[in-house]
Coordinates of C-alpha atoms in Angstrom, one line a residue:
M1 CA 12.2 -28.4 -5.0
G2 CA 12.6 -29.8 -1.5
N3 CA 10.0 -28.9 0.8
C4 CA 8.9 -25.3 -0.4
C5 CA 5.2 -26.2 -0.7
S6 CA 4.8 -29.3 1.3
D7 CA 0.9 -28.5 2.3
V8 CA -1.3 -29.7 -0.6
G9 CA -4.1 -26.5 0.0
G10 CA -1.3 -24.0 -0.2
G11 CA 1.4 -25.8 -2.5
M12 CA -0.8 -26.0 -5.6
T13 CA -1.7 -22.6 -5.4
A14 CA 0.5 -19.5 -7.3
V15 CA 2.8 -17.5 -5.0
G16 CA 4.3 -14.5 -6.5
G17 CA 4.0 -12.6 -9.4
T18 CA 0.5 -13.4 -9.9
S19 CA -2.6 -11.0 -10.9
P20 CA -0.7 -7.6 -10.4
S21 CA -2.2 -6.4 -7.1
A22 CA -4.5 -3.0 -6.9
T23 CA -2.5 -2.4 -3.3
T24 CA 0.8 -0.8 -3.3
G25 CA 2.0 -1.6 -6.7
N26 CA 5.1 -3.1 -6.3
Q27 CA 5.2 -3.8 -2.9
N28 CA 7.4 -6.6 -1.1
D29 CA 5.9 -9.1 1.7
A30 CA 8.8 -9.9 3.3
V31 CA 9.5 -6.0 3.3
D32 CA 6.3 -5.7 4.4
L33 CA 6.6 -8.1 7.0
Y34 CA 9.7 -6.7 8.4
L35 CA 8.3 -3.1 8.9
K36 CA 5.3 -4.4 10.5
S37 CA 7.5 -5.9 13.4
R38 CA 8.8 -2.8 13.8
G39 CA 5.7 -0.9 14.3
I40 CA 5.1 -0.1 10.9
H41 CA 1.8 -0.6 9.3
G42 CA -0.3 0.0 6.0
H43 CA 1.1 1.8 3.4
F44 CA 4.6 2.5 2.9
S45 CA 7.4 3.6 0.3
Q46 CA 11.0 4.0 0.1
I47 CA 11.0 7.9 -0.2
E48 CA 14.5 9.6 -1.2
L49 CA 14.8 13.3 -0.5
S50 CA 17.6 15.9 -1.8
F51 CA 18.3 18.9 -0.7
S52 CA 19.6 22.4 -1.9
A53 CA 19.4 26.0 -0.7
T54 CA 19.3 29.3 -2.1
S55 CA 20.3 33.1 -0.7
L56 CA 21.6 31.6 2.9
R57 CA 23.4 34.1 5.1
D58 CA 27.0 34.7 4.8
R59 CA 28.7 34.4 8.2
D60 CA 32.0 34.0 7.3
L61 CA 34.2 37.0 6.9
F62 CA 36.5 36.7 4.1
S63 CA 34.7 34.0 2.7
K64 CA 31.1 32.6 2.2
S65 CA 29.7 30.3 4.4
D66 CA 30.7 26.2 4.2
P67 CA 26.6 25.0 4.9
M68 CA 25.5 21.5 6.1
L69 CA 22.3 20.0 6.5
V70 CA 20.9 18.4 9.3
V71 CA 17.6 16.4 9.8
Y72 CA 15.5 15.4 12.3
I73 CA 12.3 13.7 12.9
K74 CA 10.0 15.2 15.5
E75 CA 7.9 12.5 17.2
R76 CA 4.0 12.7 18.4
D77 CA 4.7 13.2 22.0
G78 CA 7.5 16.1 20.9
T79 CA 10.7 14.2 20.8
I80 CA 13.2 14.8 18.2
T81 CA 16.0 12.8 17.0
E82 CA 18.6 13.7 14.4
V83 CA 18.6 11.2 11.5
F84 CA 20.5 12.2 8.9
R85 CA 23.7 14.9 8.1
T86 CA 24.6 16.2 4.5
E87 CA 28.2 16.6 3.4
V88 CA 29.7 20.0 3.8
V89 CA 29.6 22.4 0.9
L90 CA 32.5 24.8 1.2
N91 CA 32.5 28.3 0.3
S92 CA 28.8 28.7 -0.9
L93 CA 25.6 30.5 -0.4
N94 CA 23.5 28.6 -2.8
P95 CA 24.5 24.5 -2.4
T96 CA 23.1 21.7 -3.2
W97 CA 23.7 19.0 -1.5
I98 CA 24.7 15.5 -2.9
A99 CA 24.1 13.2 0.1
K100 CA 20.3 11.9 -0.3
Y101 CA 18.3 10.7 3.1
T102 CA 15.9 7.6 2.3
I103 CA 12.6 7.5 5.1
T104 CA 9.7 5.3 4.6
Y105 CA 7.0 7.1 3.9
Q106 CA 3.8 5.7 5.9
F107 CA 0.5 7.2 4.8
E108 CA -1.0 7.1 8.0
V109 CA 1.2 9.1 10.2
V110 CA 1.9 12.4 10.4
Q111 CA 5.9 12.3 9.9
T112 CA 7.5 16.1 10.7
L113 CA 10.9 16.7 9.5
L114 CA 12.8 19.4 10.8
F115 CA 15.7 21.1 9.1
H116 CA 18.8 23.2 10.5
V117 CA 21.3 24.4 8.2
F118 CA 24.9 25.3 10.2
D119 CA 27.5 27.0 8.7
V120 CA 30.5 24.5 9.5
D121 CA 33.8 26.5 10.6
T122 CA 36.8 26.1 8.5
Q123 CA 38.5 24.3 11.7
F124 CA 36.5 21.9 11.1
H125 CA 36.8 20.9 7.6
N126 CA 38.8 18.1 7.8
V127 CA 36.4 16.3 10.6
E128 CA 33.8 13.8 9.7
V129 CA 30.2 15.4 9.1
K130 CA 29.0 12.8 11.6
M131 CA 31.9 14.1 14.3
L132 CA 31.2 17.5 13.9
K133 CA 29.5 18.9 17.4
L134 CA 26.7 21.1 15.8
E135 CA 27.0 23.6 19.1
E136 CA 30.1 24.4 17.8
Q137 CA 28.7 25.8 14.4
Q138 CA 27.0 28.9 13.2
S139 CA 23.2 28.0 12.3
L140 CA 22.5 29.2 9.3
G141 CA 18.1 29.0 9.6
E142 CA 15.9 26.3 10.4
A143 CA 12.6 24.9 9.0
S144 CA 9.9 22.3 9.1
C145 CA 6.7 20.2 7.1
A146 CA 5.3 16.9 6.9
L147 CA 6.6 14.4 4.9
S148 CA 2.9 14.3 3.4
E149 CA 3.4 18.5 2.6
I150 CA 6.3 17.3 0.1
V151 CA 4.7 14.2 -1.8
T152 CA 1.7 15.9 -2.6
K153 CA 3.2 19.0 -4.4
P154 CA 3.6 19.3 -7.9
N155 CA 7.0 17.1 -9.0
R156 CA 6.8 16.6 -4.8
L157 CA 9.2 19.7 -4.9
L158 CA 8.7 21.7 -1.5
I159 CA 10.7 25.2 -0.6
L160 CA 10.6 26.3 2.7
D161 CA 11.5 29.6 3.9
L162 CA 14.6 29.3 6.9
A163 CA 14.8 31.0 10.1
R164 CA 16.0 31.5 13.5
R165 CA 14.0 29.6 16.2
E166 CA 13.3 32.5 18.0
D167 CA 12.1 34.3 14.5
S168 CA 9.4 31.2 14.6
V169 CA 7.7 31.4 17.4
S170 CA 8.0 35.4 17.7
S171 CA 5.5 37.8 16.6
T172 CA 8.1 40.0 14.6
H173 CA 8.5 40.2 10.8
S174 CA 11.8 37.2 11.2
Q175 CA 14.8 38.3 9.1
H176 CA 15.6 36.7 5.6
R177 CA 18.0 33.6 5.8
G178 CA 17.0 32.3 2.5
K179 CA 15.3 29.3 1.1
L180 CA 15.8 25.4 1.6
T181 CA 14.4 23.1 -1.6
V182 CA 13.3 19.5 -0.6
H183 CA 12.8 17.5 -3.8
A184 CA 10.9 13.9 -2.9
E185 CA 11.4 10.5 -5.6
E186 CA 9.8 7.2 -5.1
C187 CA 12.6 4.5 -4.7
F188 CA 11.9 2.2 -7.9
S189 CA 14.0 0.9 -10.2
S190 CA 11.2 0.2 -12.2
K191 CA 7.8 0.1 -12.1
T192 CA 6.8 -1.9 -15.6
T193 CA 4.8 -5.1 -15.1
A194 CA 5.5 -7.8 -17.5
E195 CA 2.3 -10.1 -17.8
I196 CA 3.2 -13.4 -19.4
T197 CA 0.9 -16.4 -20.0
L198 CA 2.9 -19.9 -20.7
R199 CA 2.1 -23.0 -21.7
C200 CA 3.8 -26.7 -22.3
L201 CA 3.5 -29.0 -24.8
D202 CA 3.9 -32.6 -24.8
L203 CA 5.5 -32.9 -21.0
E204 CA 7.1 -36.3 -20.4
S205 CA 5.6 -38.7 -18.1
K206 CA 7.9 -39.9 -15.2
D207 CA 5.8 -41.6 -12.2
L208 CA 4.4 -45.2 -12.5
F209 CA 1.8 -44.4 -10.2
S210 CA 0.6 -40.8 -10.0
K211 CA -1.3 -39.8 -7.6
S212 CA -3.6 -37.5 -9.8
V213 CA -4.9 -41.4 -11.5
C214 CA -3.9 -43.7 -9.2
T215 CA -6.9 -44.5 -6.4
F216 CA -6.3 -47.6 -4.3
D217 CA -9.1 -49.3 -6.2
F218 CA -6.9 -48.3 -9.8
I219 CA -3.8 -49.4 -8.0
F220 CA -5.0 -52.4 -6.8
S221 CA -6.8 -53.5 -9.9
Y222 CA -3.2 -53.5 -11.5
I223 CA -1.4 -54.9 -9.2
L224 CA -3.4 -58.1 -10.2
F225 CA -3.3 -57.1 -13.6
I226 CA 0.4 -57.9 -13.3
L227 CA -0.1 -61.1 -11.6
L228 CA -2.6 -62.0 -14.6
S229 CA -0.7 -60.8 -17.2
G230 CA 3.1 -59.8 -16.7
I231 CA 4.9 -57.2 -15.3
L232 CA 6.2 -56.2 -18.9
V233 CA 2.9 -55.2 -20.0
I234 CA 1.9 -53.2 -17.1
F235 CA 5.0 -51.1 -17.4
W236 CA 4.0 -50.3 -21.2
Y237 CA 0.8 -49.3 -20.6
T238 CA 1.2 -47.4 -17.8
S239 CA 3.5 -45.0 -19.7
E240 CA 0.3 -44.4 -22.0
L241 CA -1.6 -43.6 -19.1
V242 CA 0.2 -41.6 -16.1
L243 CA -0.3 -37.7 -16.5
Q244 CA 1.3 -35.3 -14.7
D245 CA 0.5 -32.2 -11.9
P246 CA 2.5 -29.9 -13.4
F247 CA 3.5 -25.9 -12.0
L248 CA 6.2 -23.4 -13.0
V249 CA 8.4 -22.0 -10.8
I250 CA 10.5 -19.1 -12.2
S251 CA 13.8 -18.0 -10.1
K252 CA 16.0 -15.3 -10.6
L253 CA 19.9 -15.8 -11.4
V254 CA 22.4 -13.7 -9.4
E255 CA 26.0 -12.9 -9.8
S256 CA 27.1 -16.2 -7.6
G257 CA 25.1 -18.2 -9.5
I258 CA 22.5 -18.9 -6.6
S259 CA 18.9 -18.8 -8.5
I260 CA 16.4 -17.3 -6.1
P261 CA 12.3 -17.9 -6.7
V262 CA 10.2 -15.2 -8.0
C263 CA 7.1 -16.8 -8.2
K264 CA 5.1 -19.6 -8.9
T265 CA 2.3 -20.7 -11.1
E266 CA -0.6 -22.6 -9.9
V267 CA -0.3 -26.7 -10.1
I268 CA -2.8 -28.0 -13.5
K269 CA -4.1 -31.6 -12.2
N270 CA -3.3 -34.4 -15.2
D271 CA -2.3 -32.7 -17.9
L272 CA 0.6 -33.2 -20.1
N273 CA -0.4 -29.7 -22.3
P274 CA -0.8 -27.3 -19.4
T275 CA -1.6 -23.5 -19.8
W276 CA -1.2 -21.5 -16.8
K277 CA -3.1 -18.6 -15.7
P278 CA -0.9 -15.4 -16.6
V279 CA 1.9 -14.6 -14.5
F280 CA 2.9 -10.8 -13.4
L281 CA 6.7 -9.9 -13.0
N282 CA 8.2 -6.4 -11.9
L283 CA 11.2 -5.6 -13.6
Q284 CA 12.4 -4.1 -10.1
H285 CA 11.8 -8.0 -8.8
V286 CA 13.9 -9.7 -11.7
G287 CA 16.4 -7.3 -12.5
S288 CA 15.5 -5.6 -16.4
K289 CA 14.8 -7.7 -19.4
D290 CA 18.3 -9.2 -19.8
S291 CA 18.9 -10.7 -16.4
P292 CA 19.1 -15.0 -16.8
L293 CA 15.8 -16.5 -15.8
V294 CA 15.1 -19.9 -15.2
I295 CA 11.9 -21.1 -15.8
E296 CA 11.5 -24.8 -13.6
C297 CA 8.4 -27.3 -14.5
F298 CA 7.9 -29.6 -11.9
N299 CA 5.5 -32.4 -11.1
F300 CA 3.6 -31.7 -7.6
N301 CA 3.7 -33.8 -5.2
S302 CA 1.6 -33.9 -2.0
N303 CA 4.7 -35.0 0.1
G304 CA 6.6 -31.7 -1.1
K305 CA 9.5 -33.6 -3.0
H306 CA 8.2 -32.9 -6.6
D307 CA 9.8 -34.2 -9.4
L308 CA 11.3 -32.0 -12.0
I309 CA 10.1 -32.3 -15.3
G310 CA 12.5 -30.2 -16.8
K311 CA 13.4 -26.7 -17.7
V312 CA 14.7 -23.4 -19.6
Q313 CA 17.0 -20.6 -19.4
K314 CA 15.6 -17.4 -20.9
T315 CA 15.6 -13.6 -20.3
L316 CA 12.0 -11.9 -20.2
A317 CA 13.7 -10.2 -23.7
D318 CA 13.7 -13.9 -24.9
L319 CA 10.3 -15.0 -23.2
E320 CA 9.1 -11.8 -25.5
K321 CA 11.0 -12.8 -28.6
L322 CA 9.4 -16.6 -28.4
R323 CA 6.0 -14.6 -28.1
F324 CA 6.0 -13.0 -31.8
G325 CA 8.1 -16.0 -33.3
R326 CA 5.4 -18.4 -32.2
E327 CA 8.1 -20.6 -31.3
G328 CA 8.3 -23.2 -28.5
E329 CA 11.7 -23.7 -26.5
N330 CA 12.9 -27.2 -25.8
L331 CA 12.9 -28.2 -22.5
F332 CA 16.0 -29.8 -20.6
L333 CA 16.9 -31.9 -17.9
P334 CA 20.2 -32.2 -15.8
T335 CA 21.0 -35.8 -16.0
L336 CA 23.5 -37.5 -14.4
V337 CA 26.4 -39.4 -16.7
G338 CA 29.4 -41.0 -14.9
Q339 CA 30.1 -38.3 -12.1
D340 CA 29.2 -35.4 -14.6
Y341 CA 25.6 -33.9 -15.7
Y342 CA 24.9 -32.6 -18.9
N343 CA 21.7 -30.8 -20.1
K344 CA 19.3 -33.7 -21.7
M345 CA 17.0 -32.0 -24.5
L346 CA 13.4 -33.3 -24.1
K347 CA 10.6 -33.4 -26.5
S348 CA 8.7 -31.6 -24.2
K349 CA 8.6 -27.7 -25.3
L350 CA 7.8 -24.4 -23.3
F351 CA 5.3 -22.0 -25.4
V352 CA 4.5 -18.0 -24.5
D353 CA 1.0 -17.4 -25.3
K354 CA 1.2 -13.6 -24.2
F355 CA 3.4 -11.0 -23.6
S356 CA 2.8 -7.6 -22.4
E357 CA 4.1 -4.5 -20.6
T358 CA 2.3 -2.1 -19.0
V359 CA 3.5 0.2 -16.0
Q360 CA 1.8 0.2 -12.6
H361 CA 1.4 3.6 -10.9
T362 CA 2.1 4.2 -7.1
F363 CA -0.3 5.7 -4.8
L364 CA 2.3 8.9 -4.9
D365 CA 2.4 9.2 -8.8
Y366 CA -1.8 10.0 -8.4
L367 CA -0.9 12.7 -5.5
A368 CA 2.5 14.3 -7.6
G369 CA -0.3 13.6 -10.5
G370 CA -2.8 16.7 -8.7
F371 CA -5.2 14.0 -7.1
E372 CA -6.8 15.4 -3.8
L373 CA -8.2 13.4 -0.8
N374 CA -11.2 14.8 0.4
F375 CA -12.1 14.9 3.8
M376 CA -15.4 14.5 5.0
V377 CA -17.3 13.9 8.5
A378 CA -20.7 12.6 9.9
I379 CA -21.1 12.2 13.3
D380 CA -23.7 10.1 15.6
F381 CA -26.1 12.1 17.9
T382 CA -28.4 9.7 18.8
A383 CA -29.6 9.7 22.2
S384 CA -27.4 6.4 23.2
N385 CA -24.9 8.4 23.3
G386 CA -26.1 10.4 27.2
N387 CA -26.7 13.6 28.2
P388 CA -23.9 16.0 26.4
R389 CA -23.8 17.9 29.6
L390 CA -22.9 14.8 31.9
P391 CA -19.6 13.2 32.5
D392 CA -20.6 10.1 31.4
S393 CA -21.8 11.3 28.1
L394 CA -19.4 10.0 24.9
H395 CA -20.8 13.5 23.6
Y396 CA -19.3 15.3 27.3
I397 CA -16.8 18.1 26.5
D398 CA -14.2 17.8 29.2
P399 CA -13.5 21.8 30.6
S400 CA -10.2 20.3 31.3
G401 CA -9.4 20.4 27.4
R402 CA -9.3 16.3 27.6
M403 CA -10.7 15.0 24.0
N404 CA -14.0 12.6 24.0
A405 CA -13.6 9.6 21.7
Y406 CA -15.2 11.8 19.1
Q407 CA -13.0 14.6 19.2
K408 CA -10.0 12.5 19.2
A409 CA -11.1 10.4 16.2
I410 CA -12.1 13.9 14.4
Y411 CA -8.5 15.1 15.2
E412 CA -6.6 12.2 14.3
V413 CA -7.9 11.5 11.2
G414 CA -8.1 14.8 10.2
E415 CA -4.5 15.6 10.9
V416 CA -3.5 12.8 7.9
L417 CA -6.4 13.7 5.4
Q418 CA -5.8 17.7 5.9
F419 CA -2.5 17.4 3.9
Y420 CA -4.1 15.8 1.1
D421 CA -6.8 18.4 0.3
A422 CA -5.8 21.9 -1.4
D423 CA -9.0 23.9 0.1
K424 CA -8.5 22.1 3.0
R425 CA -13.1 22.6 3.6
F426 CA -14.3 19.9 4.7
P427 CA -18.3 19.0 4.6
A428 CA -19.2 18.0 7.8
W429 CA -22.9 15.9 8.7
G430 CA -24.7 15.1 11.9
F431 CA -27.3 12.7 12.1
G432 CA -29.8 10.6 14.8
A433 CA -30.9 14.4 16.1
R434 CA -33.7 16.5 16.0
P435 CA -32.9 20.5 15.5
I436 CA -34.1 23.2 17.2
D437 CA -38.1 23.3 16.2
G438 CA -37.3 20.7 13.9
P439 CA -38.2 16.8 13.3
V440 CA -35.6 14.4 13.8
S441 CA -33.2 14.8 10.6
H442 CA -30.5 11.7 9.4
C443 CA -28.0 14.3 7.7
F444 CA -28.0 17.9 9.1
N445 CA -24.9 20.5 8.5
L446 CA -22.9 20.7 11.4
N447 CA -22.6 24.4 10.9
G448 CA -26.3 24.7 11.3
S449 CA -26.7 26.5 7.7
S450 CA -29.2 25.1 5.6
S451 CA -27.3 25.4 2.4
N452 CA -23.5 25.0 3.4
C453 CA -21.9 22.0 5.0
E454 CA -18.6 23.0 4.6
V455 CA -16.2 24.2 7.6
E456 CA -12.8 25.9 7.2
G457 CA -10.2 23.1 8.5
I458 CA -10.2 20.3 11.4
R459 CA -10.4 23.2 13.7
G460 CA -13.3 24.1 11.8
I461 CA -15.1 21.0 12.4
M462 CA -14.2 20.7 16.3
M463 CA -15.9 24.0 17.0
A464 CA -19.0 23.2 14.6
Y465 CA -19.2 19.6 16.9
T466 CA -19.2 21.5 19.9
S467 CA -22.1 24.1 18.7
A468 CA -24.5 21.6 17.4
L469 CA -24.1 19.7 20.7
F470 CA -26.0 23.2 22.7
N471 CA -28.3 23.1 19.4
V472 CA -29.8 20.2 19.0
S473 CA -31.5 17.5 20.7
L474 CA -30.4 13.5 20.8
A475 CA -32.5 11.5 19.1
G476 CA -32.3 8.2 17.2
P477 CA -32.4 5.8 15.4
T478 CA -29.3 5.2 13.7
L479 CA -29.2 5.3 10.2
F480 CA -26.6 5.6 7.9
G481 CA -28.4 5.5 5.2
H482 CA -28.8 9.4 4.4
V483 CA -25.1 10.3 4.8
I484 CA -23.5 8.1 2.6
N485 CA -25.8 9.0 0.2
R486 CA -25.3 12.6 0.3
A487 CA -21.5 12.2 0.2
A488 CA -21.7 9.7 -2.9
L489 CA -23.6 12.4 -4.2
I490 CA -20.4 14.7 -3.7
A491 CA -18.4 12.3 -5.0
S492 CA -20.6 11.4 -7.9
Q493 CA -20.6 15.5 -9.1
S494 CA -17.0 15.7 -8.7
L495 CA -17.0 12.6 -11.0
A496 CA -19.3 13.8 -13.5
D497 CA -16.7 17.3 -13.5
D498 CA -13.6 14.9 -14.5
A499 CA -12.1 16.5 -11.4
Q500 CA -9.2 14.7 -9.7
K501 CA -10.6 14.1 -6.4
Y502 CA -11.1 11.2 -4.0
F503 CA -13.6 11.3 -1.2
V504 CA -13.4 10.1 2.4
L505 CA -16.1 10.2 4.9
L506 CA -15.6 9.4 8.1
I507 CA -18.7 8.1 10.2
I508 CA -18.6 8.0 14.1
T509 CA -20.8 6.2 16.0
D510 CA -21.8 5.1 19.4
G511 CA -24.3 1.6 18.4
V512 CA -25.2 -0.6 15.8
V513 CA -26.9 0.7 12.7
T514 CA -30.6 0.5 12.4
D515 CA -30.6 0.7 8.4
L516 CA -28.4 -2.1 7.7
Q517 CA -30.2 -3.3 4.3
E518 CA -30.5 0.5 3.4
T519 CA -27.2 1.3 4.4
K520 CA -25.7 -2.0 2.4
D521 CA -27.5 -0.7 -0.9
A522 CA -25.9 2.7 -0.5
L523 CA -22.5 1.2 0.1
V524 CA -22.9 -1.3 -3.1
K525 CA -24.2 2.3 -4.9
A526 CA -21.0 3.9 -4.2
S527 CA -18.7 1.3 -4.7
D528 CA -18.7 2.8 -8.2
L529 CA -17.6 6.0 -6.7
P530 CA -14.3 7.4 -6.0
L531 CA -15.3 7.1 -2.0
S532 CA -14.0 5.1 0.9
I533 CA -15.7 5.3 3.9
L534 CA -14.1 5.0 7.7
I535 CA -16.3 3.8 10.6
V536 CA -15.2 4.7 14.4
G537 CA -17.7 2.6 17.1
V538 CA -17.5 4.6 19.9
G539 CA -18.4 2.8 23.3
G540 CA -19.0 -0.5 24.5
A541 CA -21.8 -1.7 22.1
D542 CA -21.3 -4.5 20.6
F543 CA -20.5 -4.2 17.0
K544 CA -20.7 -7.6 15.5
E545 CA -22.9 -6.9 13.0
M546 CA -21.0 -3.6 11.5
E547 CA -18.4 -5.5 10.8
I548 CA -20.6 -7.2 8.0
L549 CA -20.3 -3.6 6.5
D550 CA -16.3 -4.1 6.2
A551 CA -15.8 -6.8 3.8
D552 CA -12.1 -7.6 4.9
K553 CA -12.8 -11.2 4.8
G554 CA -13.9 -11.5 0.9
E555 CA -17.2 -11.1 0.9
R556 CA -18.7 -8.6 -1.0
L557 CA -21.7 -6.5 0.3
E558 CA -24.9 -7.0 -2.2
S559 CA -27.7 -5.2 -2.5
S560 CA -31.7 -5.6 -2.0
T561 CA -31.6 -6.1 -5.4
G562 CA -28.9 -8.6 -5.7
R563 CA -25.8 -6.1 -6.9
V564 CA -22.6 -7.2 -5.8
A565 CA -20.3 -4.2 -4.6
S566 CA -17.6 -3.8 -6.9
R567 CA -15.0 -3.3 -4.7
D568 CA -14.7 -2.9 -0.8
I569 CA -14.6 0.6 0.4
V570 CA -15.4 0.2 3.8
Q571 CA -13.1 -0.1 7.0
F572 CA -14.5 -0.3 10.5
V573 CA -12.9 0.2 13.8
P574 CA -14.2 -0.2 17.0
F575 CA -12.4 2.3 19.0
R576 CA -12.0 0.5 22.6
D577 CA -10.2 -1.7 20.1
V578 CA -7.2 0.2 19.5
Q579 CA -7.2 1.9 23.1
S580 CA -4.2 -0.2 23.9
G581 CA -1.7 1.7 22.3
E582 CA -0.1 -0.6 20.2
I583 CA -1.5 0.8 17.0
S584 CA -3.6 4.2 16.7
I585 CA -7.1 4.9 15.7
V586 CA -6.1 6.6 12.4
Q587 CA -3.4 3.9 11.5
A588 CA -6.1 1.2 11.8
L589 CA -8.7 3.0 10.2
L590 CA -6.2 4.6 7.3
A591 CA -4.4 1.0 6.6
E592 CA -6.4 0.2 3.2
L593 CA -6.9 3.8 1.9
P594 CA -4.0 3.5 -0.3
T595 CA -5.2 0.2 -1.7
Q596 CA -8.8 1.3 -1.8
F597 CA -8.4 4.3 -3.8
L598 CA -5.9 2.4 -6.6
T599 CA -8.3 -0.4 -6.5
Y600 CA -10.4 2.5 -8.0
M601 CA -7.9 4.4 -10.4
R602 CA -6.6 0.8 -11.8
S603 CA -10.2 -0.9 -12.5
R604 CA -10.9 2.3 -14.0
D605 CA -7.9 2.6 -16.2
I606 CA -7.1 6.4 -14.5
K607 CA -3.6 7.1 -15.0
P608 CA -2.0 9.8 -13.0
S609 CA -0.8 13.7 -14.6
T610 CA 2.8 13.6 -15.6

């Protein structure tokens, strides 16, 4: 086994294939690390885009157009980069292109795609598409959309109207230039996961002085015993006492004959008849149910040089048969005889106590099935923000159009989430202010209405926020409990109506929450609902206490009655920590949202519509 697990603490834990992650379905940690090293954070999925068009303009005189599609990505700074070209389809006004474009979908980022259809002139038909000069081809039309607009559509299919670039910015009616259909497919060889519980019987003991039973006193006692009673007796005696610290390593065999580890169980100490915790093997990772697997049983050594006890070679299909046949499979041990190895059959056996298959639906599966993310916002209007009419206020509205921290958080988070909300009507509240001729309110409608809290789109939130600054008096203290309970009520009502909705509340604040225990109580109660809460801390306050609300370190929130939150629903980010530009506020806030969404859905066995 070499030194694959040289540290005792880490080496004795299970690695890979254990406990089906409620995060991103079939996420590959190596790929995740690779993408993060290149600036991609949070949830990602590989998406394959297919293209077809109908009713294209005929630009050829004696035949039909010969269309080719070019795909561009538009960055936030306006930079446009070509990323893909299809093949040329000859003589067609209704082409279906074969070439597919694969892109990494990032939930936290608005990924704007531009599509441009060209008619390739006959004289260039023998030229490779990547060598074609686009300025020499005729434009048949172009269109644009965000990638999130495609993946949220039923069946992940979006139909776009093609237009000339000048038509798209003109106020006049644009000419008919056909339609472009874009279809997205998530790249998975399989979403099926096998849950397997493995057990061994009668493992053979090899070590004379196992670290599991041989303390210093134990060894010293036996040395004395050797001196008094003879070596032969002690060797016979220890063969009955020495136990193993066994663990399993499951590897897949590739065509070259090399075995690639897929997962490792935990180490069970001092046991010759161990039963390990279930392992979860995704068919994508092992290949298929008929792909050969090697299951090796090792005795753990803290120096990393683990002893092979025995192994078997089976497929998932074989393991399933072992489960239903209730029969064990003898382990074998490669043994050197002369200059050749042969497989020595052992009395030790491997049993399969459980084998079941489940489908792990992904975040995008739920979106394609009709689930929505509904955006809500609550804004801190306490006096510590400063007089909104003065430039040093956190609420100052700059005449030049430069956004303050509140506006920036609303815009960046809302810009992403708006695509996942069908009607784009967003509940918006303020807290910690005194409306005209009224007492301090810790949850008032941002639009000034006494009955309706919703506004139209992100622009509506911005306008309501600006208006509220001149219609309320900043006060205090900073209380979160009221707005969290209000959002929880909406989520609860939606759940009772069996709606396919998940709610996201953005709270923007300049100070540490005053009602910490009441906030904890509200969050613990809300953890059972389809709700996540994003908190942005603006200004220079010390937000250490706020980090208690974000259970990233594994400590679940506890209410005043001792009830523990069923899951983590809070993500807290101080605005100043993301102003360096390395990662945007929206990436830092939304990184955990798909995980929280999937944790909720899977814990309640809610499956997406098909």
